[in-house]
Coordinates of C-alpha atoms in Angstrom, one line a residue:
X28 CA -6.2 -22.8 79.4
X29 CA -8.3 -25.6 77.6
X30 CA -8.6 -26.3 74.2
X31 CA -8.7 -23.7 71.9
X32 CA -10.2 -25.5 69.0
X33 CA -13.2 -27.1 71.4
X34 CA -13.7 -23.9 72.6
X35 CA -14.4 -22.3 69.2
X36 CA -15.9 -25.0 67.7
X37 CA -19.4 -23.3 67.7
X38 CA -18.3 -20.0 66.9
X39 CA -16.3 -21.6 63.8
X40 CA -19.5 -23.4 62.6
X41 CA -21.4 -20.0 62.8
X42 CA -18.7 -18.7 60.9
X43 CA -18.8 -20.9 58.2
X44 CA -22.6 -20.6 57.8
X45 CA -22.2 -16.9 57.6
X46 CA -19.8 -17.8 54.5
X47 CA -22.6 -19.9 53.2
X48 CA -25.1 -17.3 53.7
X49 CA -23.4 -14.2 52.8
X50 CA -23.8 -14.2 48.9
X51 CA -27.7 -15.7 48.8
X52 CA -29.6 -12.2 48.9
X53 CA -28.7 -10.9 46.2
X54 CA -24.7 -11.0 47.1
X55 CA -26.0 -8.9 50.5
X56 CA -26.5 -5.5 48.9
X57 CA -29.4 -4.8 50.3
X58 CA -29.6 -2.9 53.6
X59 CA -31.6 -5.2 55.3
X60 CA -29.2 -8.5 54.6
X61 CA -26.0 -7.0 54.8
X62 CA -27.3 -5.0 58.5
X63 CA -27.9 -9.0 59.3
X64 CA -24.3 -9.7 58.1
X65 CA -23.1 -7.1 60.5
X66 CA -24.9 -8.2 63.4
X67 CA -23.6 -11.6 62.8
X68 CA -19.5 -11.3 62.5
X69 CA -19.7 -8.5 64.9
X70 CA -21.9 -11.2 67.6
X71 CA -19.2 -13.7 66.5
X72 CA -16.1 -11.6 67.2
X73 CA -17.6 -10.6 70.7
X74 CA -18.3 -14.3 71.0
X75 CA -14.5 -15.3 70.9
X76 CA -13.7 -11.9 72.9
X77 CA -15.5 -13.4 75.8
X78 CA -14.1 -16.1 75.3
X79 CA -10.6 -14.5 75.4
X80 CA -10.8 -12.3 78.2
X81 CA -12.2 -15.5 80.4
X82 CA -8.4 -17.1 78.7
X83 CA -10.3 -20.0 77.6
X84 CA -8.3 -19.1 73.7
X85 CA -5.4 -17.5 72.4
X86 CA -4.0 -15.4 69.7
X87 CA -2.9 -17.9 66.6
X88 CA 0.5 -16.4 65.6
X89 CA -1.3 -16.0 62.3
X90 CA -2.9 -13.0 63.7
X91 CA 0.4 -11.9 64.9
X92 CA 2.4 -11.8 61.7
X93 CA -0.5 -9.9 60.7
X94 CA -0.4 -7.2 62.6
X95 CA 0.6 -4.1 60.8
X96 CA -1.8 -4.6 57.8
X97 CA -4.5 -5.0 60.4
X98 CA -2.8 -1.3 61.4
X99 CA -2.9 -0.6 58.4
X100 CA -6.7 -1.0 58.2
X101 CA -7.7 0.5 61.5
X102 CA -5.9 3.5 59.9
X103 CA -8.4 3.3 57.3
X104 CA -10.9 3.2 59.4
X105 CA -9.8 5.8 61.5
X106 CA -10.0 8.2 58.6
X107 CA -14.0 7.3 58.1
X108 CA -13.9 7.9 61.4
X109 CA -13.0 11.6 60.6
X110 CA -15.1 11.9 58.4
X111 CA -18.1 12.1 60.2
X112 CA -16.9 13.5 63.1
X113 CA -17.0 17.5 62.8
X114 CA -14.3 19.6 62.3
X115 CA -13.0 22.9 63.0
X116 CA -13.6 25.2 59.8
X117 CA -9.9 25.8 59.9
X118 CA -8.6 22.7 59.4
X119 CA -11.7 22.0 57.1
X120 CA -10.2 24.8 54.9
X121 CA -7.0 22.9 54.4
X122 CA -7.7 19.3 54.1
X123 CA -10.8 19.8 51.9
X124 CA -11.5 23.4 50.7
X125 CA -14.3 21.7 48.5
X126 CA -16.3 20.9 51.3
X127 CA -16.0 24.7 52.7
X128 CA -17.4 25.6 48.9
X129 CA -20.2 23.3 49.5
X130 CA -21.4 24.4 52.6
X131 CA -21.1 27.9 51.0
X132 CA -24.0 27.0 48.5
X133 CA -25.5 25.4 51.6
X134 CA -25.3 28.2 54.2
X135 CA -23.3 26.4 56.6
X136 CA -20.5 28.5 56.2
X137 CA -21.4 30.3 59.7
X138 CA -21.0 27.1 61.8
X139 CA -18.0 26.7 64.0
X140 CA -17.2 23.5 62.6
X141 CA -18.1 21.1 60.2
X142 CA -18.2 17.3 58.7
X143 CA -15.7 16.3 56.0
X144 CA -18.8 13.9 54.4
X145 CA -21.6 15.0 52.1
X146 CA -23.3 12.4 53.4
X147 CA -23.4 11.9 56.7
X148 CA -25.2 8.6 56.8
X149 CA -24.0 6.8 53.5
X150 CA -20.7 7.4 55.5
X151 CA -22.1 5.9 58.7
X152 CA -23.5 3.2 56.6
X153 CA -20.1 2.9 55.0
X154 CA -18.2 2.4 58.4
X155 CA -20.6 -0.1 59.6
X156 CA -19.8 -2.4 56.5
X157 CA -15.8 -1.7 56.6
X158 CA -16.1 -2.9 60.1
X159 CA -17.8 -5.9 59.3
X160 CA -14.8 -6.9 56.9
X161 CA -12.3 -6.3 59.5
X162 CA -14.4 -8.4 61.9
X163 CA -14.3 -11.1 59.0
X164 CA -10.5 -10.8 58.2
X165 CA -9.7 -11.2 61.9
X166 CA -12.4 -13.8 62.5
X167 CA -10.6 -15.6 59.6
X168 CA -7.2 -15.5 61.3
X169 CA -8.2 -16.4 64.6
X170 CA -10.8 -19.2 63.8
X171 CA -8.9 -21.2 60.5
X172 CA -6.2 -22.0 63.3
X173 CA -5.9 -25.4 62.2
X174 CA -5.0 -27.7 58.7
X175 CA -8.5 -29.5 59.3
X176 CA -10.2 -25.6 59.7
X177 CA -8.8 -24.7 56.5
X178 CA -9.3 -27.3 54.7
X179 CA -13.1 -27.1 56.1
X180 CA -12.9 -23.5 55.2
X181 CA -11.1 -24.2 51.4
X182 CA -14.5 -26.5 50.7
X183 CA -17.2 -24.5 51.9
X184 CA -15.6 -21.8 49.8
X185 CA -15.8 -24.3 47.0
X186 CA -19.3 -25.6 47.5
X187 CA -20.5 -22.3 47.8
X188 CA -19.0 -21.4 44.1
X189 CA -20.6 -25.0 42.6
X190 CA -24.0 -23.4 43.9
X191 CA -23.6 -20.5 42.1
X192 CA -22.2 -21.9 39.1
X193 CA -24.9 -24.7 38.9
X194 CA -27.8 -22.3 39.9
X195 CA -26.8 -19.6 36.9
X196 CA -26.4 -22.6 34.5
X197 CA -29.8 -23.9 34.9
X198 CA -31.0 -20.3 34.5
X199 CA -29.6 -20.1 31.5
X200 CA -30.7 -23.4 30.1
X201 CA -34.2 -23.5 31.4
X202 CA -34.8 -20.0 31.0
X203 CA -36.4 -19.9 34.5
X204 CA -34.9 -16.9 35.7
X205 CA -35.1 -16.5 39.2
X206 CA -32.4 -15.0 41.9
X207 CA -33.1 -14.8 45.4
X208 CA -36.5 -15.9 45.5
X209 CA -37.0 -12.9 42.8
X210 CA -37.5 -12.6 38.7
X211 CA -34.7 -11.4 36.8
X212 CA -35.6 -7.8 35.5
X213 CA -31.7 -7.2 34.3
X214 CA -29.4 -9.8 32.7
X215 CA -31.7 -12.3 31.5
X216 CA -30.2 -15.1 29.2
X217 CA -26.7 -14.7 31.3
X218 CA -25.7 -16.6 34.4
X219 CA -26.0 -14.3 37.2
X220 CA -26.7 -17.0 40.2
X221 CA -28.2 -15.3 43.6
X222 CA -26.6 -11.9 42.1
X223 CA -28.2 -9.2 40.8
X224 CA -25.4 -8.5 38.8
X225 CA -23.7 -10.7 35.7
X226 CA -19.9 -9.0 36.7
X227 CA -20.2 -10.0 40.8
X228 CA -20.9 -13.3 39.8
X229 CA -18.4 -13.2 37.7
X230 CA -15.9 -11.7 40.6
X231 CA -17.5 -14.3 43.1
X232 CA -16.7 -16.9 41.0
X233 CA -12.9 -15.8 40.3
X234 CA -12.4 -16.1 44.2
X235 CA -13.7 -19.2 45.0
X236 CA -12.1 -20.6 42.2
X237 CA -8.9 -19.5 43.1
X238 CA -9.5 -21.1 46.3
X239 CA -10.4 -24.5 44.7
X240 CA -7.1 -24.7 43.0
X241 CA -5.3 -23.8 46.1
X242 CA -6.5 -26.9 47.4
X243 CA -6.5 -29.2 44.5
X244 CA -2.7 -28.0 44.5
X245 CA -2.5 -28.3 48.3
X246 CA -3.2 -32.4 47.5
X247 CA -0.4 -32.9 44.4
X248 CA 2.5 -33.6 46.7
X249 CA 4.0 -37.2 46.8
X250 CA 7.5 -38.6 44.7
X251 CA 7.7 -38.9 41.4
X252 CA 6.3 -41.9 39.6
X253 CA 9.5 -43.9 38.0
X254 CA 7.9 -46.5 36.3
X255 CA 4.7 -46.6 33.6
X256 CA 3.2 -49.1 35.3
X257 CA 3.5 -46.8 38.7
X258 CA 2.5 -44.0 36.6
X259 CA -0.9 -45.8 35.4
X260 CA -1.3 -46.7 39.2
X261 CA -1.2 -43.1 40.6
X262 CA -3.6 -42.1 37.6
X263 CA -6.0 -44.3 38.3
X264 CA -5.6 -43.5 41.7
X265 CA -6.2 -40.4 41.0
X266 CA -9.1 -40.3 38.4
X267 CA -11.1 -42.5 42.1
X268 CA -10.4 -39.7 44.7
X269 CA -11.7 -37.3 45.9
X270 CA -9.1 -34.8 43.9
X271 CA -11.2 -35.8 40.7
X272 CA -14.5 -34.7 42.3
X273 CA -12.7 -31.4 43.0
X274 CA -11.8 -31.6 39.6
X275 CA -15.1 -31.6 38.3
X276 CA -16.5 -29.0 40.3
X277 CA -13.9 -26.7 39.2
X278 CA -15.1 -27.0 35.7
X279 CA -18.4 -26.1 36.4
X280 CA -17.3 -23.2 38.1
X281 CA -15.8 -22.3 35.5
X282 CA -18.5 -23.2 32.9
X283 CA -21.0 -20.8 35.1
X284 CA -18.0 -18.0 34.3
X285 CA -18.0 -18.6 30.9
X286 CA -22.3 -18.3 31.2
X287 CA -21.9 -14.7 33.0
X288 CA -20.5 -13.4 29.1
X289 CA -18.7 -11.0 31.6
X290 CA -16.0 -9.9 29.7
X291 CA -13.4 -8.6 32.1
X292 CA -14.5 -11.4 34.5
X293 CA -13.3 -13.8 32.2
X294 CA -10.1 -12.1 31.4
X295 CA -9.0 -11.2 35.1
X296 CA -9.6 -15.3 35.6
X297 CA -7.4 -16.5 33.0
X298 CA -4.9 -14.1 33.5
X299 CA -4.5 -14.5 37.1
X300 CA -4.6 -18.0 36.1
X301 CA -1.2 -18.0 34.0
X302 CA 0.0 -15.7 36.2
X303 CA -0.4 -17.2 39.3
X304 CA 0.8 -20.7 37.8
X305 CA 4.3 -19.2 36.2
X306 CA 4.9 -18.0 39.8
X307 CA 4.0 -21.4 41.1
X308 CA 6.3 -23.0 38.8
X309 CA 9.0 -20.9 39.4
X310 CA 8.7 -20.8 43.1
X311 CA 8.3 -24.5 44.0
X312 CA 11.8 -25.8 41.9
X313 CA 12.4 -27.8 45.2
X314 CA 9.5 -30.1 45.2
X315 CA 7.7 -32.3 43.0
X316 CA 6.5 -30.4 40.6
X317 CA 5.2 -33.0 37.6
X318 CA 1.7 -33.4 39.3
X319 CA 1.2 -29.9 39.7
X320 CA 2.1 -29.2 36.0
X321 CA -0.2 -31.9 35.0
X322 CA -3.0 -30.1 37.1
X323 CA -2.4 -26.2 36.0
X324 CA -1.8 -27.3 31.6
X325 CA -5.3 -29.3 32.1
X326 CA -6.9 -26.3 33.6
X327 CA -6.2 -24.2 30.1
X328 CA -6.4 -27.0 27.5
X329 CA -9.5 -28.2 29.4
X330 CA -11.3 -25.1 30.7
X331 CA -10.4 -23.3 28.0
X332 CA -10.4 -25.1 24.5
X333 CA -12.9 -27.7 25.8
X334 CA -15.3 -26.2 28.2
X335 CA -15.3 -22.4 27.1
X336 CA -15.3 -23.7 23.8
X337 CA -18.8 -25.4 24.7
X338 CA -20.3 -22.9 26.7
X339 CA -19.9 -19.9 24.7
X340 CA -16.0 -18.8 25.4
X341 CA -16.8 -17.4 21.8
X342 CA -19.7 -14.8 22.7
X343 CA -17.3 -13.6 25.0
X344 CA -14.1 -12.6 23.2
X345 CA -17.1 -11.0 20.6
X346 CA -18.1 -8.9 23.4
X347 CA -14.3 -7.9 23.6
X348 CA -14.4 -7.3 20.2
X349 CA -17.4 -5.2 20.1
X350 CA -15.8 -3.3 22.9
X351 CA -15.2 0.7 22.4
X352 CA -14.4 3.3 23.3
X353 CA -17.5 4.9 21.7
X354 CA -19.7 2.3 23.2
X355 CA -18.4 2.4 26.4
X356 CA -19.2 5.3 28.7
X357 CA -16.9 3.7 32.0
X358 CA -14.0 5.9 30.4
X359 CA -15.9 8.9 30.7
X360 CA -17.3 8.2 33.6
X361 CA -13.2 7.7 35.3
X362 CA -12.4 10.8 33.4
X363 CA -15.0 13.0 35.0
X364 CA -14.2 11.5 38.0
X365 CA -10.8 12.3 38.0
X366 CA -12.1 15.7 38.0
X367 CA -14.0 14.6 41.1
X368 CA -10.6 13.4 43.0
X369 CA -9.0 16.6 42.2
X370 CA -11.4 18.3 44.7
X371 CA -11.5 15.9 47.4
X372 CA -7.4 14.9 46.8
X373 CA -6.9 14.5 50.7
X374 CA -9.3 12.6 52.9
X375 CA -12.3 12.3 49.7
X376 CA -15.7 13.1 49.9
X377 CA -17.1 10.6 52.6
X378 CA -17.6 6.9 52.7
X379 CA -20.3 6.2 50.7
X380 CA -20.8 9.2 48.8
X381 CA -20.2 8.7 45.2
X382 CA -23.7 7.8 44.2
X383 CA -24.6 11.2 45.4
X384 CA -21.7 13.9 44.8
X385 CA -20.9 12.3 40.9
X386 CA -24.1 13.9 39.6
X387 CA -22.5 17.4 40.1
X388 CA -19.4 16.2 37.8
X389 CA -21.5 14.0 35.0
X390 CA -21.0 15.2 31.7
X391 CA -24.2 15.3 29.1
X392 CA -22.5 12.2 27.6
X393 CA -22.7 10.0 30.5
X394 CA -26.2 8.6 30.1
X395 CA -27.9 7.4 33.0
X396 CA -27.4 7.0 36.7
X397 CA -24.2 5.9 38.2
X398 CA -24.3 5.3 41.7
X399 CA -20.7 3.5 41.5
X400 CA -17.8 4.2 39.8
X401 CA -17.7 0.7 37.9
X402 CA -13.9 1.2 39.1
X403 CA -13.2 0.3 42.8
X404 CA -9.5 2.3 42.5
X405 CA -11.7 5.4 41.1
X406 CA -14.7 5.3 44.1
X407 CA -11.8 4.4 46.8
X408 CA -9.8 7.5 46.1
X409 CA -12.6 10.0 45.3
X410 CA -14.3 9.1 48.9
X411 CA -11.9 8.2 51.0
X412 CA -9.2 10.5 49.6
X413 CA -5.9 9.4 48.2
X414 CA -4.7 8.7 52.2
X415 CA -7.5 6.0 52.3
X416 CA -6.3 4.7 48.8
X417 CA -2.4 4.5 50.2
X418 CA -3.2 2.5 53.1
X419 CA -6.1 0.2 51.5
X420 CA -3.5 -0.5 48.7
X421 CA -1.0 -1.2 51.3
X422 CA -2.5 -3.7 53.0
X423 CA -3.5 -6.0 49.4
X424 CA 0.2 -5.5 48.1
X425 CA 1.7 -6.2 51.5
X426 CA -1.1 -9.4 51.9
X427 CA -0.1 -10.4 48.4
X428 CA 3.6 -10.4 49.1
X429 CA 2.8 -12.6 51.8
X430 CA 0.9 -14.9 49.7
X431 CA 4.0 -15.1 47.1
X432 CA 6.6 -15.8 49.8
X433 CA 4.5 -18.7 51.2
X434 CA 4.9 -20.4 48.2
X435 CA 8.3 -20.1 47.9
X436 CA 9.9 -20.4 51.2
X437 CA 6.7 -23.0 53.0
X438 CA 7.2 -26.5 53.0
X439 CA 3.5 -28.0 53.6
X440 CA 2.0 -28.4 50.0
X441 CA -1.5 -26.8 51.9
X442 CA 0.0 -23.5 52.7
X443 CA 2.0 -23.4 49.7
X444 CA -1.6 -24.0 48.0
X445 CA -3.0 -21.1 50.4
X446 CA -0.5 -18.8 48.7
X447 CA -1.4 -20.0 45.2
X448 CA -4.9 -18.7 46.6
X449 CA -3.8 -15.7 47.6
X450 CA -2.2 -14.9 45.1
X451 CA -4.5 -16.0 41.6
X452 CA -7.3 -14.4 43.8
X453 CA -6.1 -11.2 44.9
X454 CA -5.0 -10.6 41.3
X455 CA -7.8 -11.6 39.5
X456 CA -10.2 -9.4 41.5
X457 CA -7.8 -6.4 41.0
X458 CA -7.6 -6.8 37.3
X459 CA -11.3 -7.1 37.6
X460 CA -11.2 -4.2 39.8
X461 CA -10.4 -1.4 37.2
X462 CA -13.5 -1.8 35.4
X463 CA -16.1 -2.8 38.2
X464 CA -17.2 -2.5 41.5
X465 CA -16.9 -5.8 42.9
X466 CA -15.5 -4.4 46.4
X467 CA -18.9 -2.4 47.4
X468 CA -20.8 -5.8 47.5
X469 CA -20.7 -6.9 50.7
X470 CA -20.4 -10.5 49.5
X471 CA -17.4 -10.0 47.2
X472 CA -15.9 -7.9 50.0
X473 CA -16.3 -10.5 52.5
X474 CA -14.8 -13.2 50.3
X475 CA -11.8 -10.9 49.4
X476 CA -10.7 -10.3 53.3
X477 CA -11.0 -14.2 53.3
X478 CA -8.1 -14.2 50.4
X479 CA -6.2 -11.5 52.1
X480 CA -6.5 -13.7 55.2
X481 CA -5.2 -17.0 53.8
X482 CA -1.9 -14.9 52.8
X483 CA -1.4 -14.6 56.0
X484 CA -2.9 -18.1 57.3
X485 CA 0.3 -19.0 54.7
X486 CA 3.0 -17.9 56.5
X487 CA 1.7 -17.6 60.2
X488 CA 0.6 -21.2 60.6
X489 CA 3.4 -22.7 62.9
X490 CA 6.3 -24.8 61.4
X491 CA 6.7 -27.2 63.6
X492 CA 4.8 -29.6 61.7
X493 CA 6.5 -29.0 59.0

């Protein structure tokens, strides 16, 4: 059979500098770099296909206890799939009436069949994307198939955050605002890093650092100190290791999402913060729990009082508090789309297709051009239908169940730490979720099949070491 792990090896370095590259042009959202992205995980997965068909690897049982979300997502797909693909008028008439009215005004009305999309190639475009984060989530689960992998995997994830973090900062201080190799025209005096965007940075940032304190928390097992002098030993200890270097680069992570003045950025983090760490606590009542208490009260008193308080924690909450509904037009751009979803309540409107079947539901006092919803719910159900919102929804709760029951029933602090991952990520990029559209950047989606992957990572790596 051979080794597995040799066998990959390339495949898994590839992979890792796709997770490096990934966020660099402008977070991928741009048709040329996330094409590139799609030609790479999709040369990747055929890589280890080949590889698998000559049975030179395996299937990790991670992949395995994954099996029905993956399902689950192929179902998804397979409604995309529909989409484009044309259809009888008569069942047209039932699933989607609203399409039948538009090809009315169009004078397509004639035709035998037709497509459930208005937009045949946003919805190709669409498809080609949500295959490449499928390709990514299983990529994830078959490559991070050992401790050392996801470790690896943990740091790049890290690294790639302290890049973005330090890059927005010195922005901001120098006031040499560049991106990818490109001025700022938007956001200037805000940390937006190789974004385009203040919020994705903001929704990058919640990730990785989600998946920093899943390992910082993966490395606070050991006994209980039981003497002061043991207890100055183990500090000092610590405060020389590389835990404290971690440390650090978690507070500049989370000084360049203070920088980003994103409001709900900030809020989704800290929240899923206390969230996430009163599950911990509660969870882990079995093990040692005094370094990781130690490790989750300095992240608020620090990061918060200390830190924010530096860096400008304060411009934020007055953003919040100049928050209104009068000033705001995202309300009233969910409420007219609600009217949107009531026409396409089945399958939607097509992958894709927000940016241009919106314009015929704008009211005169939304301003401007939306081409997203600036609410990832909202643009799921209105173009893939409220079937594509079941079974997208599915798969996070079902992957964030699995993240909450590795941390109570694993024994290995690193999958318990996976879990904490999971599960601080997956809800901080849903609270983030109701007001932006973090999940239609390629790079934020990536990053988000990774945390849907270490759920699972959490309770399909084998036991035996355990």
């Amino acid at each position: 059979m051979g080794n597995s792990k040799n066998n990959t090896s390339l495949i898994y370095g590839l992979f890792l500098a796709f997770l490096v590259w990934v966020p660099l042009p402008m977070g991928s959202n741009r048709a040329w770099a996330w094409s590139l992205a799609e030609v790479w995980v999709f040369a990747l997965l055929a890589w280890w296909l080949v590889l698998y068909l000559r049975g030179t690897v395996v299937v990790p049982p991670a992949l395995k206890k994954a099996r029905f979300v993956i399902a689950l997502y192929c179902g998804w797909l397979l409604l995309v799939v529909v989409q484009i693909v044309p259809l009888p008028i008569s069942v047209v008439e039932v699933v989607s009436p609203a399409v039948l009215a538009v090809a009315d005004r169009a004078g397509d009305v004639q035709r035998e069949s037709i497509l459930l999309s208005l937009d045949v190639y946003a919805t190709q475009a669409f498809l080609l994307k949500s295959l490449m984060y499928l390709s990514v989530f299983l990529l994830s689960l078959l490559l991070l198939n050992t401790r050392e992998r996801i470790r690896q995997a943990l740091t790049v994830l890290v690294l790639v955050g302290l890049f973005q973090a330090v890059l927005g900062a010195m922005m901001v201080f120098t006031g040499y605002e560049h991106g990818f190799f490109f001025e700022k025209d938007s956001y200037r005096g805000v940390a937006t890093g190789t974004f385009v965007n203040r919020n994705h940075l903001a929704g990058h940032l919640e990730m990785v650092l989600a998946a920093g304190i899943g390992l910082l928390l993966a490395d606070t097992g050991g006994g209980m100190a039981i003497s002061w002098r043991q207890r100055l030993r183990n500090l000092t200890q610590w405060l020389l290791s590389p835990k404290m270097r971690l440390r650090i680069y978690l507070a500049v992570m989370v000084i360049g999402l203070v920088l980003t003045h994103s409001r709900m950025g900030n809020t989704a983090f800290f929240s899923s913060l206390l969230i996430a760490s009163l599950i911990w606590l509660l969870l882990t009542k079995k093990s040692p729990r005094g370094p990781a208490v130690f490790l989750l009260v300095s992240l608020f008193v620090i990061d918060i009082y200390i830190v924010g308080a530096w860096f400008g924690i304060d411009k934020v909450v007055e953003r919040l508090e100049k928050t209104s509904v009068d000033s705001e037009t995202r309300d009233e751009v969910v409420q007219y789309g609600i009217e949107y979803f009531k026409d396409f309540p089945y399958l939607g409107s097509g992958g894709g297709t927000f940016y241009s079947v919106f314009p015929a539901y704008r009211g005169e006092h939304v301003a401007g051009f939306y081409d997203q919803a600036h609410n990832d719910y909202l643009q799921m159900a209105v173009e893939t239908g409220g079937a594509g919102l079941f079974l997208l929804g599915s798969m996070v709760v079902l992957s964030f169940g699995a993240a909450f029951w590795s941390i109570y029933r694993r024994q290995h602090s690193l999958y318990r730490g996976l879990g904490f991952a999971g599960v601080m990520g997956i809800l901080s990029l849903m609270i983030h979720s109701s007001v932006d559209f973090n999940l239609q950047i390629p790079a934020n989606a990536v990053y988000f099949m990774i945390l849907l992957a270490f759920s699972w990572l959490a309770i399909g790596m084998p036991r035996r070491s355990e």
